[in-house]
Amino acid sequence: MKNVLVIGSTGQIGSELTMKLRKIYNGDIVAGYIPGAEPKGELAESGPSMVVDITNAQQIAEAVDRYHIDTIYNLAALLSAVAESKPQLAWHIGIDGLLNVLEVAREKKCAVFTPSSIGSFGPNAPKDGTPQDTIQQPRTMYGVTKVTGELLSNYYALKYGVDTRSVRFPGLISYVTPPGGGTTDYAVDIYYSAVKGELFKCPIAAGTLMDMMYMPDALRAAIEIMEAPERKLRHRNSFNIASMSFDPEVIYHKIKQYVPDFEMVYEVDPLRQSIADSWPNKLDDTCARMEWGWRPQYDLDAMTRDMLDKLRKKLL
Ligand code: AKB
């Protein structure tokens, strides 16, 4: 049995992860949300939920006590482009919030998962085959909070024995809950345009490679890393994980194989482009493969077929 608190349960990852955790564990999987982002539908009906604002340590502690929580998934964050326009808020949620989670976890002996990102690197890291352990000098507030989060989580593991673990997520692609304010969001939006028969205006320039991943693989990674035997882990925060890397031309032509009339033009957004230019082209995920058996299941073709199929059912 496992009792899990998901903070940020109605966001892009949280909404799907909470449902998946409820399917595999028979304890209480608590959907933590902030007012204005209440769970709806199946997410609201299939298990407990309560207001848990990550910036409020008391609310986190109350949820942990009430449901005898043993694991916290901390998914509260601003995505990269939004974080650049609200850097103080990004820090407050990403780092002050994480400190609240870690303190509650220390006192109440919970394990903690806090995602990092490909955004935790920066222009000085090797761009191709970006190693697990390398220079992390991001120039975005998003990246700064991600590196700080990795270090802080490792500190709590070393100093207090808190079982903190995480992965560096690539851009995540899903047909369920849209992302908001990320640099990689174009790779989700492009499928919506293709299915709706609309011209897609791509905010990222041709030739810009970024790691991407289909949501089912990302959810599996978030669960498998927390279930991995601790003795096998040489790293904790955070593991590189990867499944595919492409630029807008590659995904456009892949979609066109299945939607021949689909058209795309470029309207590059300077903010998102500058962020993307500072990120890796492709991560090396050897350590995750060796230490806890990470293996992606979806490549670009399998993801594209599934996205188009699911979005047609959802939108048409
Ligand atoms: C973003 O684009 O901000 C995120 C990420 C890669 O961390 N999807």
PDB file of C-alpha atoms and ligand atoms in Angstrom:
ATOM      1  CA  MET A   1       0.000   0.000   0.000  1.00  0.00           C
ATOM      2  CA  LYS A   2       1.171   3.514  -0.766  1.00  0.00           C
ATOM      3  CA  ASN A   3      -0.303   6.853   0.258  1.00  0.00           C
ATOM      4  CA  VAL A   4       0.776   9.574  -2.113  1.00  0.00           C
ATOM      5  CA  LEU A   5       0.287  13.332  -2.193  1.00  0.00           C
ATOM      6  CA  VAL A   6       0.487  14.889  -5.654  1.00  0.00           C
ATOM      7  CA  ILE A   7       1.091  18.631  -5.408  1.00  0.00           C
ATOM      8  CA  GLY A   8       0.032  20.323  -8.636  1.00  0.00           C
ATOM      9  CA  SER A   9      -2.319  17.470  -9.489  1.00  0.00           C
ATOM     10  CA  THR A  10      -4.348  19.365 -12.074  1.00  0.00           C
ATOM     11  CA  GLY A  11      -1.389  20.420 -14.225  1.00  0.00           C
ATOM     12  CA  GLN A  12      -0.005  18.799 -17.381  1.00  0.00           C
ATOM     13  CA  ILE A  13       1.827  15.960 -15.618  1.00  0.00           C
ATOM     14  CA  GLY A  14      -0.192  15.871 -12.393  1.00  0.00           C
ATOM     15  CA  SER A  15      -3.576  15.209 -13.961  1.00  0.00           C
ATOM     16  CA  GLU A  16      -2.332  12.040 -15.664  1.00  0.00           C
ATOM     17  CA  LEU A  17       0.104  10.910 -12.991  1.00  0.00           C
ATOM     18  CA  THR A  18      -2.539  11.089 -10.245  1.00  0.00           C
ATOM     19  CA  MET A  19      -4.880   8.849 -12.263  1.00  0.00           C
ATOM     20  CA  LYS A  20      -2.098   6.385 -13.039  1.00  0.00           C
ATOM     21  CA  LEU A  21      -1.015   6.188  -9.394  1.00  0.00           C
ATOM     22  CA  ARG A  22      -4.643   5.533  -8.394  1.00  0.00           C
ATOM     23  CA  LYS A  23      -4.743   2.629 -10.824  1.00  0.00           C
ATOM     24  CA  ILE A  24      -1.590   0.937  -9.552  1.00  0.00           C
ATOM     25  CA  TYR A  25      -1.599   1.602  -5.785  1.00  0.00           C
ATOM     26  CA  ASN A  26      -4.434   0.800  -3.424  1.00  0.00           C
ATOM     27  CA  GLY A  27      -3.714   3.484  -0.807  1.00  0.00           C
ATOM     28  CA  ASP A  28      -4.897   7.098  -0.825  1.00  0.00           C
ATOM     29  CA  ILE A  29      -3.613   9.093  -3.772  1.00  0.00           C
ATOM     30  CA  VAL A  30      -4.397  12.669  -2.810  1.00  0.00           C
ATOM     31  CA  ALA A  31      -4.848  15.277  -5.528  1.00  0.00           C
ATOM     32  CA  GLY A  32      -3.403  18.511  -4.108  1.00  0.00           C
ATOM     33  CA  TYR A  33      -4.549  21.633  -5.931  1.00  0.00           C
ATOM     34  CA  ILE A  34      -4.678  25.399  -5.548  1.00  0.00           C
ATOM     35  CA  PRO A  35      -7.970  27.328  -5.522  1.00  0.00           C
ATOM     36  CA  GLY A  36      -8.979  28.096  -9.092  1.00  0.00           C
ATOM     37  CA  ALA A  37      -7.408  24.859 -10.381  1.00  0.00           C
ATOM     38  CA  GLU A  38      -9.789  22.343  -8.795  1.00  0.00           C
ATOM     39  CA  PRO A  39      -9.778  18.739 -10.061  1.00  0.00           C
ATOM     40  CA  LYS A  40     -12.682  17.902 -12.350  1.00  0.00           C
ATOM     41  CA  GLY A  41     -14.372  14.785 -13.724  1.00  0.00           C
ATOM     42  CA  GLU A  42     -12.645  11.457 -13.073  1.00  0.00           C
ATOM     43  CA  LEU A  43      -9.764  13.129 -11.238  1.00  0.00           C
ATOM     44  CA  ALA A  44     -12.205  14.671  -8.743  1.00  0.00           C
ATOM     45  CA  GLU A  45     -14.339  11.554  -8.416  1.00  0.00           C
ATOM     46  CA  SER A  46     -11.793   8.750  -8.237  1.00  0.00           C
ATOM     47  CA  GLY A  47     -10.019   9.709  -4.995  1.00  0.00           C
ATOM     48  CA  PRO A  48      -9.407  12.298  -2.298  1.00  0.00           C
ATOM     49  CA  SER A  49      -8.375  15.843  -3.082  1.00  0.00           C
ATOM     50  CA  MET A  50      -7.577  18.895  -0.977  1.00  0.00           C
ATOM     51  CA  VAL A  51      -6.156  22.383  -1.247  1.00  0.00           C
ATOM     52  CA  VAL A  52      -2.375  22.139  -0.975  1.00  0.00           C
ATOM     53  CA  ASP A  53      -0.551  25.293  -1.987  1.00  0.00           C
ATOM     54  CA  ILE A  54       3.157  24.486  -2.166  1.00  0.00           C
ATOM     55  CA  THR A  55       3.982  27.900  -0.714  1.00  0.00           C
ATOM     56  CA  ASN A  56       2.032  26.973   2.424  1.00  0.00           C
ATOM     57  CA  ALA A  57       4.013  24.454   4.514  1.00  0.00           C
ATOM     58  CA  GLN A  58       1.115  24.013   6.937  1.00  0.00           C
ATOM     59  CA  GLN A  59      -1.202  22.785   4.176  1.00  0.00           C
ATOM     60  CA  ILE A  60       1.411  20.272   3.015  1.00  0.00           C
ATOM     61  CA  ALA A  61       1.889  19.002   6.581  1.00  0.00           C
ATOM     62  CA  GLU A  62      -1.886  18.720   7.119  1.00  0.00           C
ATOM     63  CA  ALA A  63      -2.333  16.640   3.971  1.00  0.00           C
ATOM     64  CA  VAL A  64       0.582  14.370   4.940  1.00  0.00           C
ATOM     65  CA  ASP A  65      -0.850  13.855   8.453  1.00  0.00           C
ATOM     66  CA  ARG A  66      -4.453  13.358   7.368  1.00  0.00           C
ATOM     67  CA  TYR A  67      -3.687  10.704   4.769  1.00  0.00           C
ATOM     68  CA  HIS A  68      -0.532   9.154   6.307  1.00  0.00           C
ATOM     69  CA  ILE A  69       1.374  10.095   3.178  1.00  0.00           C
ATOM     70  CA  ASP A  70       4.640   8.254   2.480  1.00  0.00           C
ATOM     71  CA  THR A  71       5.503   9.760  -0.920  1.00  0.00           C
ATOM     72  CA  ILE A  72       5.111  13.307  -2.249  1.00  0.00           C
ATOM     73  CA  TYR A  73       5.138  14.071  -5.977  1.00  0.00           C
ATOM     74  CA  ASN A  74       5.998  17.751  -6.149  1.00  0.00           C
ATOM     75  CA  LEU A  75       4.763  18.911  -9.550  1.00  0.00           C
ATOM     76  CA  ALA A  76       4.150  22.590  -8.821  1.00  0.00           C
ATOM     77  CA  ALA A  77       6.194  24.814 -11.147  1.00  0.00           C
ATOM     78  CA  LEU A  78       5.998  27.553 -13.755  1.00  0.00           C
ATOM     79  CA  LEU A  79       7.186  26.366 -17.170  1.00  0.00           C
ATOM     80  CA  SER A  80      10.181  27.993 -18.822  1.00  0.00           C
ATOM     81  CA  ALA A  81       8.689  30.834 -20.878  1.00  0.00           C
ATOM     82  CA  VAL A  82       6.303  31.916 -18.107  1.00  0.00           C
ATOM     83  CA  ALA A  83       9.078  31.667 -15.536  1.00  0.00           C
ATOM     84  CA  GLU A  84      11.112  34.129 -17.609  1.00  0.00           C
ATOM     85  CA  SER A  85       8.313  36.695 -17.390  1.00  0.00           C
ATOM     86  CA  LYS A  86       7.683  36.070 -13.658  1.00  0.00           C
ATOM     87  CA  PRO A  87      11.113  35.125 -12.271  1.00  0.00           C
ATOM     88  CA  GLN A  88      10.372  35.955  -8.622  1.00  0.00           C
ATOM     89  CA  LEU A  89       7.210  33.861  -8.665  1.00  0.00           C
ATOM     90  CA  ALA A  90       9.092  31.029 -10.401  1.00  0.00           C
ATOM     91  CA  TRP A  91      11.636  31.049  -7.563  1.00  0.00           C
ATOM     92  CA  HIS A  92       8.939  31.301  -4.888  1.00  0.00           C
ATOM     93  CA  ILE A  93       7.054  28.270  -6.214  1.00  0.00           C
ATOM     94  CA  GLY A  94      10.066  26.294  -7.410  1.00  0.00           C
ATOM     95  CA  ILE A  95      12.447  26.805  -4.504  1.00  0.00           C
ATOM     96  CA  ASP A  96      10.617  28.250  -1.487  1.00  0.00           C
ATOM     97  CA  GLY A  97       7.910  25.703  -2.277  1.00  0.00           C
ATOM     98  CA  LEU A  98      10.404  22.855  -2.614  1.00  0.00           C
ATOM     99  CA  LEU A  99      11.968  23.790   0.725  1.00  0.00           C
ATOM    100  CA  ASN A 100       8.508  23.513   2.323  1.00  0.00           C
ATOM    101  CA  VAL A 101       8.058  20.068   0.796  1.00  0.00           C
ATOM    102  CA  LEU A 102      11.509  18.894   1.882  1.00  0.00           C
ATOM    103  CA  GLU A 103      11.038  20.138   5.438  1.00  0.00           C
ATOM    104  CA  VAL A 104       7.693  18.351   5.768  1.00  0.00           C
ATOM    105  CA  ALA A 105       9.263  15.246   4.210  1.00  0.00           C
ATOM    106  CA  ARG A 106      12.153  15.394   6.681  1.00  0.00           C
ATOM    107  CA  GLU A 107       9.850  15.695   9.695  1.00  0.00           C
ATOM    108  CA  LYS A 108       7.319  13.132   8.542  1.00  0.00           C
ATOM    109  CA  LYS A 109       9.637  10.738   6.702  1.00  0.00           C
ATOM    110  CA  CYS A 110       8.244  10.951   3.179  1.00  0.00           C
ATOM    111  CA  ALA A 111       9.998  10.194  -0.085  1.00  0.00           C
ATOM    112  CA  VAL A 112       9.942  13.100  -2.569  1.00  0.00           C
ATOM    113  CA  PHE A 113       9.904  13.265  -6.366  1.00  0.00           C
ATOM    114  CA  THR A 114      10.575  16.717  -7.864  1.00  0.00           C
ATOM    115  CA  PRO A 115      11.043  16.859 -11.631  1.00  0.00           C
ATOM    116  CA  SER A 116      14.008  18.622 -13.140  1.00  0.00           C
ATOM    117  CA  SER A 117      14.293  19.400 -16.834  1.00  0.00           C
ATOM    118  CA  ILE A 118      16.477  19.629 -19.924  1.00  0.00           C
ATOM    119  CA  GLY A 119      16.289  23.335 -18.988  1.00  0.00           C
ATOM    120  CA  SER A 120      18.661  22.705 -16.069  1.00  0.00           C
ATOM    121  CA  PHE A 121      21.652  22.691 -18.414  1.00  0.00           C
ATOM    122  CA  GLY A 122      22.499  25.823 -20.375  1.00  0.00           C
ATOM    123  CA  PRO A 123      24.715  27.013 -23.186  1.00  0.00           C
ATOM    124  CA  ASN A 124      27.989  25.765 -21.657  1.00  0.00           C
ATOM    125  CA  ALA A 125      26.954  22.104 -21.438  1.00  0.00           C
ATOM    126  CA  PRO A 126      27.820  19.778 -24.348  1.00  0.00           C
ATOM    127  CA  LYS A 127      24.839  20.000 -26.701  1.00  0.00           C
ATOM    128  CA  ASP A 128      24.921  16.502 -28.183  1.00  0.00           C
ATOM    129  CA  GLY A 129      24.872  13.496 -25.904  1.00  0.00           C
ATOM    130  CA  THR A 130      24.685  15.856 -22.912  1.00  0.00           C
ATOM    131  CA  PRO A 131      26.171  13.749 -20.088  1.00  0.00           C
ATOM    132  CA  GLN A 132      24.499  12.954 -16.779  1.00  0.00           C
ATOM    133  CA  ASP A 133      27.162  14.857 -14.858  1.00  0.00           C
ATOM    134  CA  THR A 134      28.312  17.998 -16.634  1.00  0.00           C
ATOM    135  CA  ILE A 135      28.327  21.796 -16.459  1.00  0.00           C
ATOM    136  CA  GLN A 136      24.929  23.192 -15.458  1.00  0.00           C
ATOM    137  CA  GLN A 137      24.981  26.949 -15.941  1.00  0.00           C
ATOM    138  CA  PRO A 138      21.472  27.821 -17.160  1.00  0.00           C
ATOM    139  CA  ARG A 139      20.689  31.443 -17.985  1.00  0.00           C
ATOM    140  CA  THR A 140      16.938  31.229 -17.480  1.00  0.00           C
ATOM    141  CA  MET A 141      15.151  31.495 -14.137  1.00  0.00           C
ATOM    142  CA  TYR A 142      13.481  28.168 -14.946  1.00  0.00           C
ATOM    143  CA  GLY A 143      16.880  26.530 -15.316  1.00  0.00           C
ATOM    144  CA  VAL A 144      18.221  28.252 -12.212  1.00  0.00           C
ATOM    145  CA  THR A 145      15.329  26.882 -10.146  1.00  0.00           C
ATOM    146  CA  LYS A 146      15.810  23.412 -11.644  1.00  0.00           C
ATOM    147  CA  VAL A 147      19.533  23.218 -10.813  1.00  0.00           C
ATOM    148  CA  THR A 148      18.896  24.665  -7.363  1.00  0.00           C
ATOM    149  CA  GLY A 149      16.123  22.125  -6.865  1.00  0.00           C
ATOM    150  CA  GLU A 150      18.445  19.277  -7.806  1.00  0.00           C
ATOM    151  CA  LEU A 151      21.121  20.485  -5.366  1.00  0.00           C
ATOM    152  CA  LEU A 152      18.657  21.140  -2.559  1.00  0.00           C
ATOM    153  CA  SER A 153      17.082  17.721  -2.998  1.00  0.00           C
ATOM    154  CA  ASN A 154      20.514  16.045  -2.916  1.00  0.00           C
ATOM    155  CA  TYR A 155      21.369  18.073   0.195  1.00  0.00           C
ATOM    156  CA  TYR A 156      18.284  16.806   2.022  1.00  0.00           C
ATOM    157  CA  ALA A 157      19.147  13.248   1.024  1.00  0.00           C
ATOM    158  CA  LEU A 158      22.753  13.541   2.236  1.00  0.00           C
ATOM    159  CA  LYS A 159      22.181  15.629   5.347  1.00  0.00           C
ATOM    160  CA  TYR A 160      18.838  14.293   6.580  1.00  0.00           C
ATOM    161  CA  GLY A 161      18.366  10.989   4.777  1.00  0.00           C
ATOM    162  CA  VAL A 162      15.244  12.157   2.932  1.00  0.00           C
ATOM    163  CA  ASP A 163      14.605   9.810  -0.001  1.00  0.00           C
ATOM    164  CA  THR A 164      14.610  12.421  -2.769  1.00  0.00           C
ATOM    165  CA  ARG A 165      14.723  11.295  -6.408  1.00  0.00           C
ATOM    166  CA  SER A 166      14.007  12.825  -9.772  1.00  0.00           C
ATOM    167  CA  VAL A 167      14.432  12.863 -13.519  1.00  0.00           C
ATOM    168  CA  ARG A 168      15.221  15.620 -15.998  1.00  0.00           C
ATOM    169  CA  PHE A 169      12.149  15.667 -18.183  1.00  0.00           C
ATOM    170  CA  PRO A 170      12.339  16.522 -21.870  1.00  0.00           C
ATOM    171  CA  GLY A 171       9.413  18.386 -23.486  1.00  0.00           C
ATOM    172  CA  LEU A 172       6.346  16.294 -22.680  1.00  0.00           C
ATOM    173  CA  ILE A 173       3.719  15.553 -25.300  1.00  0.00           C
ATOM    174  CA  SER A 174       0.203  14.527 -24.378  1.00  0.00           C
ATOM    175  CA  TYR A 175      -3.356  14.707 -25.681  1.00  0.00           C
ATOM    176  CA  VAL A 176      -4.896  14.996 -22.201  1.00  0.00           C
ATOM    177  CA  THR A 177      -4.016  18.268 -20.451  1.00  0.00           C
ATOM    178  CA  PRO A 178      -2.286  20.957 -22.505  1.00  0.00           C
ATOM    179  CA  PRO A 179       0.944  22.434 -21.136  1.00  0.00           C
ATOM    180  CA  GLY A 180       1.115  26.174 -20.580  1.00  0.00           C
ATOM    181  CA  GLY A 181       4.072  28.472 -21.059  1.00  0.00           C
ATOM    182  CA  GLY A 182       6.768  25.971 -21.976  1.00  0.00           C
ATOM    183  CA  THR A 183       9.410  26.222 -24.696  1.00  0.00           C
ATOM    184  CA  THR A 184       8.617  22.744 -25.999  1.00  0.00           C
ATOM    185  CA  ASP A 185       4.822  23.312 -26.115  1.00  0.00           C
ATOM    186  CA  TYR A 186       4.915  23.705 -29.896  1.00  0.00           C
ATOM    187  CA  ALA A 187       5.353  19.943 -30.167  1.00  0.00           C
ATOM    188  CA  VAL A 188       1.934  19.525 -28.523  1.00  0.00           C
ATOM    189  CA  ASP A 189       0.185  22.432 -30.297  1.00  0.00           C
ATOM    190  CA  ILE A 190       1.275  21.132 -33.710  1.00  0.00           C
ATOM    191  CA  TYR A 191      -0.861  17.982 -33.273  1.00  0.00           C
ATOM    192  CA  TYR A 192      -3.945  20.036 -32.317  1.00  0.00           C
ATOM    193  CA  SER A 193      -3.539  22.159 -35.478  1.00  0.00           C
ATOM    194  CA  ALA A 194      -3.066  19.060 -37.638  1.00  0.00           C
ATOM    195  CA  VAL A 195      -6.218  17.396 -36.303  1.00  0.00           C
ATOM    196  CA  LYS A 196      -8.295  20.586 -36.511  1.00  0.00           C
ATOM    197  CA  GLY A 197      -7.142  21.145 -40.110  1.00  0.00           C
ATOM    198  CA  GLU A 198      -5.507  24.477 -39.218  1.00  0.00           C
ATOM    199  CA  LEU A 199      -2.306  26.074 -40.479  1.00  0.00           C
ATOM    200  CA  PHE A 200       0.338  25.693 -37.738  1.00  0.00           C
ATOM    201  CA  LYS A 201       2.427  28.769 -36.898  1.00  0.00           C
ATOM    202  CA  CYS A 202       5.596  27.367 -35.390  1.00  0.00           C
ATOM    203  CA  PRO A 203       7.256  29.552 -32.711  1.00  0.00           C
ATOM    204  CA  ILE A 204      10.541  27.596 -32.844  1.00  0.00           C
ATOM    205  CA  ALA A 205      12.931  27.846 -35.808  1.00  0.00           C
ATOM    206  CA  ALA A 206      13.759  24.993 -38.156  1.00  0.00           C
ATOM    207  CA  GLY A 207      16.895  23.179 -37.069  1.00  0.00           C
ATOM    208  CA  THR A 208      16.267  23.648 -33.325  1.00  0.00           C
ATOM    209  CA  LEU A 209      16.698  20.200 -31.814  1.00  0.00           C
ATOM    210  CA  MET A 210      15.218  19.426 -28.390  1.00  0.00           C
ATOM    211  CA  ASP A 211      14.558  16.233 -26.452  1.00  0.00           C
ATOM    212  CA  MET A 212      10.884  15.275 -26.311  1.00  0.00           C
ATOM    213  CA  MET A 213       8.940  12.423 -24.731  1.00  0.00           C
ATOM    214  CA  TYR A 214       5.453  10.971 -24.941  1.00  0.00           C
ATOM    215  CA  MET A 215       3.568  11.290 -21.650  1.00  0.00           C
ATOM    216  CA  PRO A 216       3.092   7.530 -21.011  1.00  0.00           C
ATOM    217  CA  ASP A 217       6.887   7.130 -20.950  1.00  0.00           C
ATOM    218  CA  ALA A 218       7.275  10.161 -18.673  1.00  0.00           C
ATOM    219  CA  LEU A 219       4.712   8.810 -16.195  1.00  0.00           C
ATOM    220  CA  ARG A 220       6.431   5.442 -16.139  1.00  0.00           C
ATOM    221  CA  ALA A 221       9.767   7.153 -15.476  1.00  0.00           C
ATOM    222  CA  ALA A 222       8.309   9.122 -12.546  1.00  0.00           C
ATOM    223  CA  ILE A 223       6.971   5.933 -10.985  1.00  0.00           C
ATOM    224  CA  GLU A 224       9.893   3.630 -11.784  1.00  0.00           C
ATOM    225  CA  ILE A 225      12.514   5.971 -10.327  1.00  0.00           C
ATOM    226  CA  MET A 226      10.587   6.084  -7.030  1.00  0.00           C
ATOM    227  CA  GLU A 227      10.285   2.298  -6.982  1.00  0.00           C
ATOM    228  CA  ALA A 228      13.918   1.581  -7.868  1.00  0.00           C
ATOM    229  CA  PRO A 229      15.938  -0.196  -5.151  1.00  0.00           C
ATOM    230  CA  GLU A 230      17.905   2.526  -3.369  1.00  0.00           C
ATOM    231  CA  ARG A 231      21.099   0.479  -3.286  1.00  0.00           C
ATOM    232  CA  LYS A 232      21.262   0.545  -7.089  1.00  0.00           C
ATOM    233  CA  LEU A 233      21.173   4.360  -7.349  1.00  0.00           C
ATOM    234  CA  ARG A 234      24.472   6.186  -7.698  1.00  0.00           C
ATOM    235  CA  HIS A 235      22.645   9.362  -8.653  1.00  0.00           C
ATOM    236  CA  ARG A 236      19.456  10.813  -7.222  1.00  0.00           C
ATOM    237  CA  ASN A 237      18.649  14.312  -8.414  1.00  0.00           C
ATOM    238  CA  SER A 238      18.330  14.177 -11.263  1.00  0.00           C
ATOM    239  CA  PHE A 239      18.604  11.486 -13.919  1.00  0.00           C
ATOM    240  CA  ASN A 240      18.817  12.354 -17.610  1.00  0.00           C
ATOM    241  CA  ILE A 241      16.069  10.495 -19.450  1.00  0.00           C
ATOM    242  CA  ALA A 242      15.518  10.578 -23.199  1.00  0.00           C
ATOM    243  CA  SER A 243      13.441   8.966 -25.896  1.00  0.00           C
ATOM    244  CA  MET A 244      13.460  11.159 -29.011  1.00  0.00           C
ATOM    245  CA  SER A 245      14.986  14.395 -30.243  1.00  0.00           C
ATOM    246  CA  PHE A 246      13.677  16.359 -33.216  1.00  0.00           C
ATOM    247  CA  ASP A 247      13.342  19.828 -34.721  1.00  0.00           C
ATOM    248  CA  PRO A 248      10.100  21.352 -36.083  1.00  0.00           C
ATOM    249  CA  GLU A 249      10.781  20.103 -39.641  1.00  0.00           C
ATOM    250  CA  VAL A 250      11.056  16.493 -38.505  1.00  0.00           C
ATOM    251  CA  ILE A 251       7.826  16.453 -36.506  1.00  0.00           C
ATOM    252  CA  TYR A 252       6.023  18.394 -39.257  1.00  0.00           C
ATOM    253  CA  HIS A 253       7.012  15.870 -41.927  1.00  0.00           C
ATOM    254  CA  LYS A 254       6.141  12.967 -39.623  1.00  0.00           C
ATOM    255  CA  ILE A 255       2.625  14.376 -39.087  1.00  0.00           C
ATOM    256  CA  LYS A 256       2.297  15.044 -42.820  1.00  0.00           C
ATOM    257  CA  GLN A 257       2.758  11.328 -43.482  1.00  0.00           C
ATOM    258  CA  TYR A 258      -0.610  10.801 -41.770  1.00  0.00           C
ATOM    259  CA  VAL A 259      -2.243  14.202 -42.510  1.00  0.00           C
ATOM    260  CA  PRO A 260      -1.077  15.008 -46.058  1.00  0.00           C
ATOM    261  CA  ASP A 261      -2.851  18.411 -46.239  1.00  0.00           C
ATOM    262  CA  PHE A 262      -1.234  19.688 -43.066  1.00  0.00           C
ATOM    263  CA  GLU A 263       0.739  22.936 -43.482  1.00  0.00           C
ATOM    264  CA  MET A 264       3.170  24.785 -41.223  1.00  0.00           C
ATOM    265  CA  VAL A 265       4.779  28.241 -41.388  1.00  0.00           C
ATOM    266  CA  TYR A 266       7.332  29.781 -39.052  1.00  0.00           C
ATOM    267  CA  GLU A 267       6.528  32.707 -36.732  1.00  0.00           C
ATOM    268  CA  VAL A 268       9.464  32.459 -34.381  1.00  0.00           C
ATOM    269  CA  ASP A 269       8.950  33.729 -30.831  1.00  0.00           C
ATOM    270  CA  PRO A 270      12.264  35.353 -29.783  1.00  0.00           C
ATOM    271  CA  LEU A 271      11.881  34.458 -26.086  1.00  0.00           C
ATOM    272  CA  ARG A 272      11.137  30.788 -26.663  1.00  0.00           C
ATOM    273  CA  GLN A 273      13.800  30.577 -29.370  1.00  0.00           C
ATOM    274  CA  SER A 274      16.489  32.025 -27.124  1.00  0.00           C
ATOM    275  CA  ILE A 275      15.561  29.560 -24.388  1.00  0.00           C
ATOM    276  CA  ALA A 276      15.572  26.639 -26.846  1.00  0.00           C
ATOM    277  CA  ASP A 277      18.958  27.710 -28.237  1.00  0.00           C
ATOM    278  CA  SER A 278      20.462  27.428 -24.761  1.00  0.00           C
ATOM    279  CA  TRP A 279      19.158  23.876 -24.188  1.00  0.00           C
ATOM    280  CA  PRO A 280      20.746  20.560 -25.204  1.00  0.00           C
ATOM    281  CA  ASN A 281      20.015  18.881 -28.530  1.00  0.00           C
ATOM    282  CA  LYS A 282      19.947  15.408 -27.025  1.00  0.00           C
ATOM    283  CA  LEU A 283      20.674  14.027 -23.565  1.00  0.00           C
ATOM    284  CA  ASP A 284      22.685  10.906 -22.806  1.00  0.00           C
ATOM    285  CA  ASP A 285      20.494   8.795 -20.509  1.00  0.00           C
ATOM    286  CA  THR A 286      22.945   5.918 -19.946  1.00  0.00           C
ATOM    287  CA  CYS A 287      22.961   6.339 -16.146  1.00  0.00           C
ATOM    288  CA  ALA A 288      19.164   6.020 -15.897  1.00  0.00           C
ATOM    289  CA  ARG A 289      19.313   2.920 -18.103  1.00  0.00           C
ATOM    290  CA  MET A 290      22.096   1.343 -16.018  1.00  0.00           C
ATOM    291  CA  GLU A 291      20.982   2.330 -12.516  1.00  0.00           C
ATOM    292  CA  TRP A 292      17.231   1.701 -12.645  1.00  0.00           C
ATOM    293  CA  GLY A 293      16.525   0.131 -15.998  1.00  0.00           C
ATOM    294  CA  TRP A 294      14.990   3.132 -17.780  1.00  0.00           C
ATOM    295  CA  ARG A 295      13.738   2.282 -21.308  1.00  0.00           C
ATOM    296  CA  PRO A 296      11.424   4.471 -23.395  1.00  0.00           C
ATOM    297  CA  GLN A 297       8.647   2.713 -25.303  1.00  0.00           C
ATOM    298  CA  TYR A 298       7.567   5.402 -27.793  1.00  0.00           C
ATOM    299  CA  ASP A 299       9.493   6.809 -30.722  1.00  0.00           C
ATOM    300  CA  LEU A 300       8.279   9.701 -32.904  1.00  0.00           C
ATOM    301  CA  ASP A 301       6.278   7.474 -35.237  1.00  0.00           C
ATOM    302  CA  ALA A 302       4.486   5.538 -32.477  1.00  0.00           C
ATOM    303  CA  MET A 303       3.757   8.760 -30.591  1.00  0.00           C
ATOM    304  CA  THR A 304       2.440  10.515 -33.710  1.00  0.00           C
ATOM    305  CA  ARG A 305       0.058   7.683 -34.567  1.00  0.00           C
ATOM    306  CA  ASP A 306      -1.277   7.605 -31.011  1.00  0.00           C
ATOM    307  CA  MET A 307      -1.556  11.407 -30.656  1.00  0.00           C
ATOM    308  CA  LEU A 308      -3.469  11.765 -33.929  1.00  0.00           C
ATOM    309  CA  ASP A 309      -5.777   8.881 -33.073  1.00  0.00           C
ATOM    310  CA  LYS A 310      -6.529  10.135 -29.541  1.00  0.00           C
ATOM    311  CA  LEU A 311      -6.927  13.780 -30.590  1.00  0.00           C
ATOM    312  CA  ARG A 312      -9.305  12.841 -33.413  1.00  0.00           C
ATOM    313  CA  LYS A 313     -11.478  11.062 -30.837  1.00  0.00           C
ATOM    314  CA  LYS A 314     -11.227  14.012 -28.459  1.00  0.00           C
ATOM    315  CA  LEU A 315     -11.740  16.897 -30.883  1.00  0.00           C
ATOM    316  CA  LEU A 316     -13.757  15.652 -33.863  1.00  0.00           C
TER     317      LEU A 316
HETATM  318  C1  AKB B   1       9.342  23.689 -20.897  1.00  0.00           C
HETATM  319  O1  AKB B   1       9.384  23.777 -22.122  1.00  0.00           O
HETATM  320  O2  AKB B   1       9.422  24.639 -20.124  1.00  0.00           O
HETATM  321  C2  AKB B   1       9.217  22.298 -20.302  1.00  0.00           C
HETATM  322  C3  AKB B   1      10.531  21.664 -20.076  1.00  0.00           C
HETATM  323  C4  AKB B   1      11.252  21.033 -21.173  1.00  0.00           C
HETATM  324  O3  AKB B   1      11.023  21.661 -18.989  1.00  0.00           O
HETATM  325  N1  AKB B   1       8.383  21.499 -21.141  1.00  0.00           N
END
